[in-house]
């Protein structure tokens, strides 16, 4: 949907609504002109929080689509048996489709199951199917049960002619073996935090798990990024949660905050990310800004000289 910028010029500039519209317009313009540097290697981030419904999947697919929109090759690994990330990326994931289950349990190469999202040739997805629901238990008796995703991903990255710039792993809301496989395969953890009651509840348990994996299984693993989601600036509570999280994690929290937005929640029912569904909406603009910020904060210092603009974006 194209917003009519002219229509708002007659609105009294002093109303909150007019200010909000002018602000969004300026942010869209800034995004249209943005230049990003893509990492020369592959950044692997797991999007994790054992709390349910905090925006893990929404963040995974929308950051992924926004990254593809600025020219990055992106692989989303859907590690949640619910398969919501596969749905939002428009990728088939019925029970008969080869999926992450086959990779983890039967050692299928990741290349055999990766599909391209209809949204962009740069956006790929390793889908989840309902079979993954059993994997948590089946994995217990398998050799190297914590490393199976890591091995598959390493092999994929080494054998793919054009490896992804960014891999994003969408985790289920638990700290079981699937999430441990994600922690072992990634080097960065991205934690979405919902600006609601009990936002910080369980966070110390999550950070403890990251620390344990770092110590015993995957030394490079660290919490690189925290994203505040479903922010409703009209409530004092959301402001308080945001302040508190920033106080505790000043380095990790992105400046961009994702607003609560109907467009964001509607998009998956069309098998789309909000970037494709309504790329100019406030929620999409925020996810595009978060993606740009994520690239700028590359903690690898390995950005190559190949600059990319988002000319391909609508
Ligand atoms: N910014 C937002 N504005 C409005 N609704 C949102 C926003 N972000 C997420 N939602 C909605 O909140 C619900 C939970 O989001 P999501 O599925 O991304 O969370 P999750 O952490 O992946 O959940 P789970 O733990 O079940 O995997 C979904 O219905 C989603 O559409
Ligand atoms: Mg989810």
mmCIF file of C-alpha atoms and ligand atoms in Angstrom:
data_model
loop_
_atom_site.group_PDB
_atom_site.id
_atom_site.type_symbol
_atom_site.label_atom_id
_atom_site.label_comp_id
_atom_site.label_asym_id
_atom_site.label_seq_id
_atom_site.Cartn_x
_atom_site.Cartn_y
_atom_site.Cartn_z
ATOM 1 C CA UNK A 1 0.000 0.000 0.000
ATOM 2 C CA UNK A 2 1.391 3.341 -1.022
ATOM 3 C CA UNK A 3 0.868 6.072 1.510
ATOM 4 C CA UNK A 4 -0.044 9.421 0.050
ATOM 5 C CA UNK A 5 2.613 11.732 1.402
ATOM 6 C CA UNK A 6 0.840 14.790 -0.046
ATOM 7 C CA UNK A 7 -2.283 14.096 1.937
ATOM 8 C CA UNK A 8 -0.564 14.810 5.221
ATOM 9 C CA UNK A 9 0.944 18.155 4.334
ATOM 10 C CA UNK A 10 -2.324 19.888 5.123
ATOM 11 C CA UNK A 11 -2.609 18.272 8.555
ATOM 12 C CA UNK A 12 -1.723 20.544 11.450
ATOM 13 C CA UNK A 13 1.954 19.759 12.045
ATOM 14 C CA UNK A 14 1.524 19.991 15.779
ATOM 15 C CA UNK A 15 -0.800 17.041 16.281
ATOM 16 C CA UNK A 16 0.774 13.811 17.521
ATOM 17 C CA UNK A 17 -0.587 11.965 14.483
ATOM 18 C CA UNK A 18 0.973 14.451 12.051
ATOM 19 C CA UNK A 19 4.289 14.169 13.861
ATOM 20 C CA UNK A 20 4.100 10.380 13.734
ATOM 21 C CA UNK A 21 3.371 10.403 9.995
ATOM 22 C CA UNK A 22 6.169 12.881 9.293
ATOM 23 C CA UNK A 23 8.561 10.788 11.359
ATOM 24 C CA UNK A 24 7.652 7.580 9.513
ATOM 25 C CA UNK A 25 8.037 9.378 6.180
ATOM 26 C CA UNK A 26 11.531 10.565 7.136
ATOM 27 C CA UNK A 27 12.517 7.073 8.285
ATOM 28 C CA UNK A 28 11.293 5.544 5.007
ATOM 29 C CA UNK A 29 13.357 8.070 3.058
ATOM 30 C CA UNK A 30 16.430 7.304 5.156
ATOM 31 C CA UNK A 31 15.965 3.586 4.443
ATOM 32 C CA UNK A 32 15.628 4.219 0.715
ATOM 33 C CA UNK A 33 19.043 5.902 0.741
ATOM 34 C CA UNK A 34 20.770 3.478 3.071
ATOM 35 C CA UNK A 35 24.053 1.813 2.119
ATOM 36 C CA UNK A 36 24.967 -1.367 3.912
ATOM 37 C CA UNK A 37 28.086 -3.486 4.085
ATOM 38 C CA UNK A 38 27.541 -7.188 3.871
ATOM 39 C CA UNK A 39 29.695 -9.481 6.006
ATOM 40 C CA UNK A 40 32.464 -11.233 4.073
ATOM 41 C CA UNK A 41 31.896 -14.435 6.036
ATOM 42 C CA UNK A 42 28.635 -15.938 7.261
ATOM 43 C CA UNK A 43 27.059 -14.631 10.451
ATOM 44 C CA UNK A 44 24.991 -17.245 12.263
ATOM 45 C CA UNK A 45 22.379 -16.054 14.721
ATOM 46 C CA UNK A 46 19.951 -18.108 16.720
ATOM 47 C CA UNK A 47 16.745 -16.314 17.642
ATOM 48 C CA UNK A 48 15.949 -17.691 21.065
ATOM 49 C CA UNK A 49 13.841 -17.129 24.141
ATOM 50 C CA UNK A 50 12.195 -19.985 25.975
ATOM 51 C CA UNK A 51 9.233 -17.717 26.697
ATOM 52 C CA UNK A 52 6.457 -18.358 24.189
ATOM 53 C CA UNK A 53 4.952 -15.726 21.912
ATOM 54 C CA UNK A 54 7.583 -13.014 22.388
ATOM 55 C CA UNK A 55 8.174 -12.508 18.659
ATOM 56 C CA UNK A 56 10.957 -15.000 17.853
ATOM 57 C CA UNK A 57 9.431 -16.190 14.585
ATOM 58 C CA UNK A 58 8.156 -12.751 13.579
ATOM 59 C CA UNK A 59 11.626 -11.343 14.186
ATOM 60 C CA UNK A 60 13.374 -14.180 12.335
ATOM 61 C CA UNK A 61 11.331 -13.942 9.142
ATOM 62 C CA UNK A 62 11.074 -10.163 9.009
ATOM 63 C CA UNK A 63 14.751 -9.507 9.719
ATOM 64 C CA UNK A 64 15.533 -12.195 7.122
ATOM 65 C CA UNK A 65 13.308 -10.568 4.491
ATOM 66 C CA UNK A 66 14.655 -7.112 5.306
ATOM 67 C CA UNK A 67 18.233 -8.371 4.965
ATOM 68 C CA UNK A 68 17.398 -9.926 1.594
ATOM 69 C CA UNK A 69 15.845 -6.578 0.651
ATOM 70 C CA UNK A 70 19.228 -4.878 1.053
ATOM 71 C CA UNK A 71 21.052 -7.519 -0.974
ATOM 72 C CA UNK A 72 22.096 -10.109 1.641
ATOM 73 C CA UNK A 73 21.776 -13.833 0.967
ATOM 74 C CA UNK A 74 19.878 -15.238 3.927
ATOM 75 C CA UNK A 75 19.103 -18.753 5.153
ATOM 76 C CA UNK A 76 16.366 -19.240 7.729
ATOM 77 C CA UNK A 77 16.493 -22.569 9.564
ATOM 78 C CA UNK A 78 13.083 -23.363 11.016
ATOM 79 C CA UNK A 79 13.804 -25.384 14.136
ATOM 80 C CA UNK A 80 10.317 -25.096 15.594
ATOM 81 C CA UNK A 81 7.919 -28.021 14.988
ATOM 82 C CA UNK A 82 5.118 -25.427 14.727
ATOM 83 C CA UNK A 83 6.656 -24.449 11.346
ATOM 84 C CA UNK A 84 5.528 -20.816 11.643
ATOM 85 C CA UNK A 85 8.678 -19.443 10.009
ATOM 86 C CA UNK A 86 8.227 -21.782 7.019
ATOM 87 C CA UNK A 87 4.604 -20.608 6.714
ATOM 88 C CA UNK A 88 5.507 -16.918 6.875
ATOM 89 C CA UNK A 89 8.170 -17.410 4.200
ATOM 90 C CA UNK A 90 5.645 -19.112 1.900
ATOM 91 C CA UNK A 91 7.629 -22.361 1.867
ATOM 92 C CA UNK A 92 5.738 -25.706 1.666
ATOM 93 C CA UNK A 93 6.194 -27.761 4.831
ATOM 94 C CA UNK A 94 3.594 -30.514 4.803
ATOM 95 C CA UNK A 95 4.534 -33.848 6.391
ATOM 96 C CA UNK A 96 5.890 -35.273 3.089
ATOM 97 C CA UNK A 97 8.343 -32.399 2.496
ATOM 98 C CA UNK A 98 12.024 -33.120 3.325
ATOM 99 C CA UNK A 99 12.793 -30.991 6.361
ATOM 100 C CA UNK A 100 15.144 -30.165 9.211
ATOM 101 C CA UNK A 101 13.924 -33.397 10.823
ATOM 102 C CA UNK A 102 15.622 -35.422 8.070
ATOM 103 C CA UNK A 103 18.804 -33.395 8.551
ATOM 104 C CA UNK A 104 18.913 -33.919 12.313
ATOM 105 C CA UNK A 105 17.788 -37.541 12.468
ATOM 106 C CA UNK A 106 18.750 -39.104 9.120
ATOM 107 C CA UNK A 107 21.744 -36.907 8.294
ATOM 108 C CA UNK A 108 20.330 -35.538 5.043
ATOM 109 C CA UNK A 109 22.551 -32.772 3.641
ATOM 110 C CA UNK A 110 21.035 -29.356 4.376
ATOM 111 C CA UNK A 111 21.338 -28.570 0.638
ATOM 112 C CA UNK A 112 18.744 -31.281 -0.083
ATOM 113 C CA UNK A 113 16.030 -29.626 1.959
ATOM 114 C CA UNK A 114 16.661 -25.873 1.508
ATOM 115 C CA UNK A 115 13.948 -24.098 -0.469
ATOM 116 C CA UNK A 116 13.814 -20.601 -1.909
ATOM 117 C CA UNK A 117 11.070 -18.323 -0.579
ATOM 118 C CA UNK A 118 8.782 -16.911 -3.278
ATOM 119 C CA UNK A 119 9.499 -13.508 -1.729
ATOM 120 C CA UNK A 120 13.071 -13.227 -2.956
ATOM 121 C CA UNK A 121 15.717 -15.354 -4.660
ATOM 122 C CA UNK A 122 18.075 -14.245 -1.870
ATOM 123 C CA UNK A 123 15.803 -15.623 0.842
ATOM 124 C CA UNK A 124 16.043 -19.365 1.525
ATOM 125 C CA UNK A 125 14.531 -21.581 4.194
ATOM 126 C CA UNK A 126 15.222 -24.998 5.662
ATOM 127 C CA UNK A 127 11.619 -25.885 6.563
ATOM 128 C CA UNK A 128 10.291 -27.615 9.622
ATOM 129 C CA UNK A 129 7.568 -30.250 9.457
ATOM 130 C CA UNK A 130 5.421 -31.778 12.144
ATOM 131 C CA UNK A 131 7.919 -34.690 12.359
ATOM 132 C CA UNK A 132 10.270 -32.335 14.192
ATOM 133 C CA UNK A 133 7.964 -32.596 17.214
ATOM 134 C CA UNK A 134 9.384 -36.080 17.826
ATOM 135 C CA UNK A 135 13.005 -35.101 17.197
ATOM 136 C CA UNK A 136 13.525 -33.743 20.693
ATOM 137 C CA UNK A 137 13.031 -37.263 22.086
ATOM 138 C CA UNK A 138 14.579 -39.182 19.167
ATOM 139 C CA UNK A 139 17.776 -37.140 19.373
ATOM 140 C CA UNK A 140 18.446 -38.278 22.920
ATOM 141 C CA UNK A 141 19.709 -41.667 21.723
ATOM 142 C CA UNK A 142 21.717 -40.313 18.762
ATOM 143 C CA UNK A 143 25.473 -39.861 18.609
ATOM 144 C CA UNK A 144 26.666 -36.250 18.882
ATOM 145 C CA UNK A 145 23.112 -35.194 19.565
ATOM 146 C CA UNK A 146 24.027 -31.582 20.400
ATOM 147 C CA UNK A 147 26.154 -31.084 17.259
ATOM 148 C CA UNK A 148 24.010 -32.427 14.478
ATOM 149 C CA UNK A 149 22.790 -29.083 13.162
ATOM 150 C CA UNK A 150 26.301 -27.655 13.490
ATOM 151 C CA UNK A 151 27.766 -30.408 11.340
ATOM 152 C CA UNK A 152 25.085 -30.090 8.687
ATOM 153 C CA UNK A 153 25.452 -26.317 8.566
ATOM 154 C CA UNK A 154 29.257 -26.411 8.379
ATOM 155 C CA UNK A 155 29.055 -28.866 5.499
ATOM 156 C CA UNK A 156 26.452 -26.718 3.734
ATOM 157 C CA UNK A 157 28.444 -23.506 4.114
ATOM 158 C CA UNK A 158 31.595 -25.215 2.816
ATOM 159 C CA UNK A 159 29.901 -26.771 -0.215
ATOM 160 C CA UNK A 160 27.532 -24.011 -1.360
ATOM 161 C CA UNK A 161 29.012 -21.882 -4.148
ATOM 162 C CA UNK A 162 27.425 -18.697 -2.787
ATOM 163 C CA UNK A 163 26.984 -19.231 0.961
ATOM 164 C CA UNK A 164 24.524 -17.037 2.826
ATOM 165 C CA UNK A 165 25.731 -13.809 4.435
ATOM 166 C CA UNK A 166 23.423 -14.439 7.364
ATOM 167 C CA UNK A 167 21.876 -17.592 8.836
ATOM 168 C CA UNK A 168 18.952 -17.101 11.226
ATOM 169 C CA UNK A 169 17.680 -20.024 13.285
ATOM 170 C CA UNK A 170 14.133 -19.836 14.638
ATOM 171 C CA UNK A 171 13.931 -21.761 17.915
ATOM 172 C CA UNK A 172 10.971 -23.324 19.696
ATOM 173 C CA UNK A 173 9.941 -21.877 23.076
ATOM 174 C CA UNK A 174 12.008 -24.283 25.171
ATOM 175 C CA UNK A 175 15.581 -24.984 26.150
ATOM 176 C CA UNK A 176 15.568 -28.589 24.940
ATOM 177 C CA UNK A 177 17.812 -30.402 22.472
ATOM 178 C CA UNK A 178 16.527 -28.496 19.431
ATOM 179 C CA UNK A 179 17.478 -25.170 20.999
ATOM 180 C CA UNK A 180 20.795 -26.653 22.157
ATOM 181 C CA UNK A 181 21.481 -27.680 18.548
ATOM 182 C CA UNK A 182 20.829 -24.067 17.539
ATOM 183 C CA UNK A 183 23.144 -22.738 20.277
ATOM 184 C CA UNK A 184 25.858 -25.107 19.113
ATOM 185 C CA UNK A 185 25.470 -24.176 15.438
ATOM 186 C CA UNK A 186 25.393 -20.377 15.887
ATOM 187 C CA UNK A 187 27.908 -17.852 17.141
ATOM 188 C CA UNK A 188 25.418 -15.132 18.058
ATOM 189 C CA UNK A 189 22.195 -15.210 20.057
ATOM 190 C CA UNK A 190 19.450 -12.727 19.205
ATOM 191 C CA UNK A 191 16.907 -12.461 22.024
ATOM 192 C CA UNK A 192 13.563 -10.845 21.261
ATOM 193 C CA UNK A 193 11.986 -9.377 24.385
ATOM 194 C CA UNK A 194 8.324 -8.486 24.452
ATOM 195 C CA UNK A 195 7.617 -5.165 26.139
ATOM 196 C CA UNK A 196 5.046 -6.685 28.479
ATOM 197 C CA UNK A 197 4.594 -7.961 32.033
ATOM 198 C CA UNK A 198 7.184 -10.553 33.090
ATOM 199 C CA UNK A 199 9.409 -9.658 30.130
ATOM 200 C CA UNK A 200 12.560 -10.389 32.079
ATOM 201 C CA UNK A 201 11.226 -13.504 33.741
ATOM 202 C CA UNK A 202 13.259 -16.512 32.676
ATOM 203 C CA UNK A 203 15.952 -14.361 31.120
ATOM 204 C CA UNK A 204 18.577 -15.394 33.667
ATOM 205 C CA UNK A 205 17.832 -19.040 32.881
ATOM 206 C CA UNK A 206 18.319 -18.309 29.173
ATOM 207 C CA UNK A 207 21.581 -16.458 29.799
ATOM 208 C CA UNK A 208 22.717 -19.336 32.041
ATOM 209 C CA UNK A 209 22.084 -21.830 29.233
ATOM 210 C CA UNK A 210 24.043 -19.673 26.771
ATOM 211 C CA UNK A 211 26.921 -19.539 29.257
ATOM 212 C CA UNK A 212 26.875 -23.287 29.739
ATOM 213 C CA UNK A 213 26.916 -23.971 25.994
ATOM 214 C CA UNK A 214 29.696 -21.428 25.572
ATOM 215 C CA UNK A 215 31.753 -23.171 28.232
ATOM 216 C CA UNK A 216 31.215 -26.777 27.184
ATOM 217 C CA UNK A 217 30.159 -26.932 23.548
ATOM 218 C CA UNK A 218 30.613 -23.708 21.568
ATOM 219 C CA UNK A 219 33.080 -21.092 22.909
ATOM 220 C CA UNK A 220 32.250 -18.318 20.367
ATOM 221 C CA UNK A 221 28.567 -18.248 21.375
ATOM 222 C CA UNK A 222 27.454 -14.934 22.886
ATOM 223 C CA UNK A 223 24.349 -12.784 23.179
ATOM 224 C CA UNK A 224 25.094 -10.168 20.536
ATOM 225 C CA UNK A 225 21.658 -8.653 20.082
ATOM 226 C CA UNK A 226 18.476 -7.940 22.006
ATOM 227 C CA UNK A 227 15.420 -6.635 20.182
ATOM 228 C CA UNK A 228 12.458 -5.054 21.949
ATOM 229 C CA UNK A 229 9.246 -6.225 20.286
ATOM 230 C CA UNK A 230 5.511 -5.448 20.382
ATOM 231 C CA UNK A 231 6.220 -2.052 21.883
ATOM 232 C CA UNK A 232 3.200 0.111 22.616
ATOM 233 C CA UNK A 233 4.566 3.555 23.412
ATOM 234 C CA UNK A 234 1.205 4.678 24.826
ATOM 235 C CA UNK A 235 1.626 2.461 27.856
ATOM 236 C CA UNK A 236 3.892 3.356 30.731
ATOM 237 C CA UNK A 237 4.599 -0.356 31.202
ATOM 238 C CA UNK A 238 6.206 -0.751 27.756
ATOM 239 C CA UNK A 239 8.402 2.288 28.409
ATOM 240 C CA UNK A 240 9.454 0.878 31.777
ATOM 241 C CA UNK A 241 10.309 -2.538 30.344
ATOM 242 C CA UNK A 242 12.344 -0.935 27.555
ATOM 243 C CA UNK A 243 14.227 1.252 30.043
ATOM 244 C CA UNK A 244 14.945 -1.676 32.322
ATOM 245 C CA UNK A 245 16.247 -3.891 29.504
ATOM 246 C CA UNK A 246 18.464 -1.074 28.188
ATOM 247 C CA UNK A 247 19.846 -0.526 31.673
ATOM 248 C CA UNK A 248 20.821 -4.191 32.022
ATOM 249 C CA UNK A 249 22.090 -4.722 28.459
ATOM 250 C CA UNK A 250 23.285 -1.368 27.093
ATOM 251 C CA UNK A 251 25.575 -2.957 24.480
ATOM 252 C CA UNK A 252 23.190 -5.560 23.153
ATOM 253 C CA UNK A 253 19.846 -3.778 22.793
ATOM 254 C CA UNK A 254 19.209 -2.416 19.301
ATOM 255 C CA UNK A 255 18.182 1.241 19.116
ATOM 256 C CA UNK A 256 15.295 0.204 16.903
ATOM 257 C CA UNK A 257 12.166 -0.932 18.720
ATOM 258 C CA UNK A 258 9.477 -2.983 16.961
ATOM 259 C CA UNK A 259 6.038 -1.450 17.534
ATOM 260 C CA UNK A 260 2.924 -3.502 18.111
ATOM 261 C CA UNK A 261 1.318 -3.428 14.680
ATOM 262 C CA UNK A 262 -1.685 -5.088 13.091
ATOM 263 C CA UNK A 263 0.151 -5.314 9.749
ATOM 264 C CA UNK A 264 2.907 -7.399 11.375
ATOM 265 C CA UNK A 265 0.414 -9.869 12.836
ATOM 266 C CA UNK A 266 -1.674 -10.088 9.625
ATOM 267 C CA UNK A 267 1.189 -10.865 7.243
ATOM 268 C CA UNK A 268 1.716 -14.580 8.112
ATOM 269 C CA UNK A 269 -1.875 -15.445 7.249
ATOM 270 C CA UNK A 270 -1.009 -14.422 3.668
ATOM 271 C CA UNK A 271 2.146 -16.591 3.762
ATOM 272 C CA UNK A 272 4.188 -13.391 3.698
ATOM 273 C CA UNK A 273 6.554 -11.359 5.810
ATOM 274 C CA UNK A 274 5.449 -7.827 6.608
ATOM 275 C CA UNK A 275 8.277 -6.619 4.369
ATOM 276 C CA UNK A 276 6.443 -8.098 1.355
ATOM 277 C CA UNK A 277 2.931 -7.577 2.716
ATOM 278 C CA UNK A 278 3.241 -3.880 3.481
ATOM 279 C CA UNK A 279 6.861 -2.797 3.312
ATOM 280 C CA UNK A 280 6.055 0.856 4.040
ATOM 281 C CA UNK A 281 4.058 0.191 7.225
ATOM 282 C CA UNK A 282 5.452 1.169 10.612
ATOM 283 C CA UNK A 283 6.196 -2.454 11.585
ATOM 284 C CA UNK A 284 8.000 -3.173 8.310
ATOM 285 C CA UNK A 285 10.004 0.050 8.532
ATOM 286 C CA UNK A 286 11.092 -0.900 12.051
ATOM 287 C CA UNK A 287 12.200 -4.393 10.984
ATOM 288 C CA UNK A 288 14.075 -2.883 7.999
ATOM 289 C CA UNK A 289 15.825 -0.482 10.376
ATOM 290 C CA UNK A 290 16.652 -3.314 12.782
ATOM 291 C CA UNK A 291 18.181 -5.318 9.918
ATOM 292 C CA UNK A 292 20.345 -2.373 8.854
ATOM 293 C CA UNK A 293 21.428 -1.872 12.462
ATOM 294 C CA UNK A 294 22.261 -5.556 12.791
ATOM 295 C CA UNK A 295 24.514 -5.393 9.732
ATOM 296 C CA UNK A 296 26.192 -2.205 10.957
ATOM 297 C CA UNK A 297 26.871 -3.840 14.309
ATOM 298 C CA UNK A 298 28.665 -6.771 12.727
ATOM 299 C CA UNK A 299 30.981 -7.849 15.510
ATOM 300 C CA UNK A 300 33.239 -9.596 13.030
ATOM 301 C CA UNK A 301 34.836 -6.418 11.686
ATOM 302 C CA UNK A 302 34.899 -8.357 8.483
ATOM 303 C CA UNK A 303 32.659 -6.325 6.232
ATOM 304 C CA UNK A 304 33.924 -6.542 2.685
ATOM 305 C CA UNK A 305 34.153 -3.605 0.349
ATOM 306 C CA UNK A 306 31.118 -4.690 -1.625
ATOM 307 C CA UNK A 307 28.535 -2.108 -0.728
ATOM 308 C CA UNK A 308 24.933 -2.770 -1.431
ATOM 309 C CA UNK A 309 21.973 -0.465 -1.718
ATOM 310 C CA UNK A 310 18.368 -1.459 -1.380
ATOM 311 C CA UNK A 311 17.488 -0.357 -4.900
ATOM 312 C CA UNK A 312 15.591 -3.593 -5.459
ATOM 313 C CA UNK A 313 13.066 -2.731 -2.743
ATOM 314 C CA UNK A 314 9.625 -1.423 -3.502
HETATM 315 N N1 LIG B 1 5.129 -6.323 16.408
HETATM 316 C C1 LIG B 1 4.026 -7.055 16.509
HETATM 317 N N2 LIG B 1 2.807 -6.472 16.461
HETATM 318 C C2 LIG B 1 1.674 -7.216 16.568
HETATM 319 N N3 LIG B 1 1.666 -8.544 16.711
HETATM 320 C C3 LIG B 1 2.839 -9.178 16.764
HETATM 321 C C4 LIG B 1 4.077 -8.479 16.662
HETATM 322 N N4 LIG B 1 5.089 -9.382 16.757
HETATM 323 C C5 LIG B 1 4.507 -10.583 16.900
HETATM 324 N N5 LIG B 1 3.163 -10.475 16.910
HETATM 325 C C6 LIG B 1 2.186 -11.559 17.061
HETATM 326 O O1 LIG B 1 2.370 -12.160 18.319
HETATM 327 C C7 LIG B 1 2.228 -13.571 18.237
HETATM 328 C C8 LIG B 1 3.506 -14.239 18.708
HETATM 329 O O2 LIG B 1 4.564 -13.891 17.840
HETATM 330 P P1 LIG B 1 5.612 -14.999 17.333
HETATM 331 O O3 LIG B 1 4.900 -16.186 16.780
HETATM 332 O O4 LIG B 1 6.581 -14.325 16.464
HETATM 333 O O5 LIG B 1 6.282 -15.357 18.728
HETATM 334 P P2 LIG B 1 7.225 -16.596 19.040
HETATM 335 O O6 LIG B 1 8.122 -16.163 20.122
HETATM 336 O O7 LIG B 1 7.831 -17.129 17.797
HETATM 337 O O8 LIG B 1 6.161 -17.650 19.582
HETATM 338 P P3 LIG B 1 6.470 -19.192 19.933
HETATM 339 O O9 LIG B 1 7.147 -19.158 21.249
HETATM 340 O O10 LIG B 1 5.112 -19.840 19.984
HETATM 341 O O11 LIG B 1 7.341 -19.740 18.839
HETATM 342 C C9 LIG B 1 1.887 -13.878 16.789
HETATM 343 O O12 LIG B 1 0.508 -13.984 16.651
HETATM 344 C C10 LIG B 1 2.404 -12.663 16.034
HETATM 345 O O13 LIG B 1 1.690 -12.414 14.848
HETATM 346 MG MG1 LIG B 2 7.853 -19.082 17.031
#
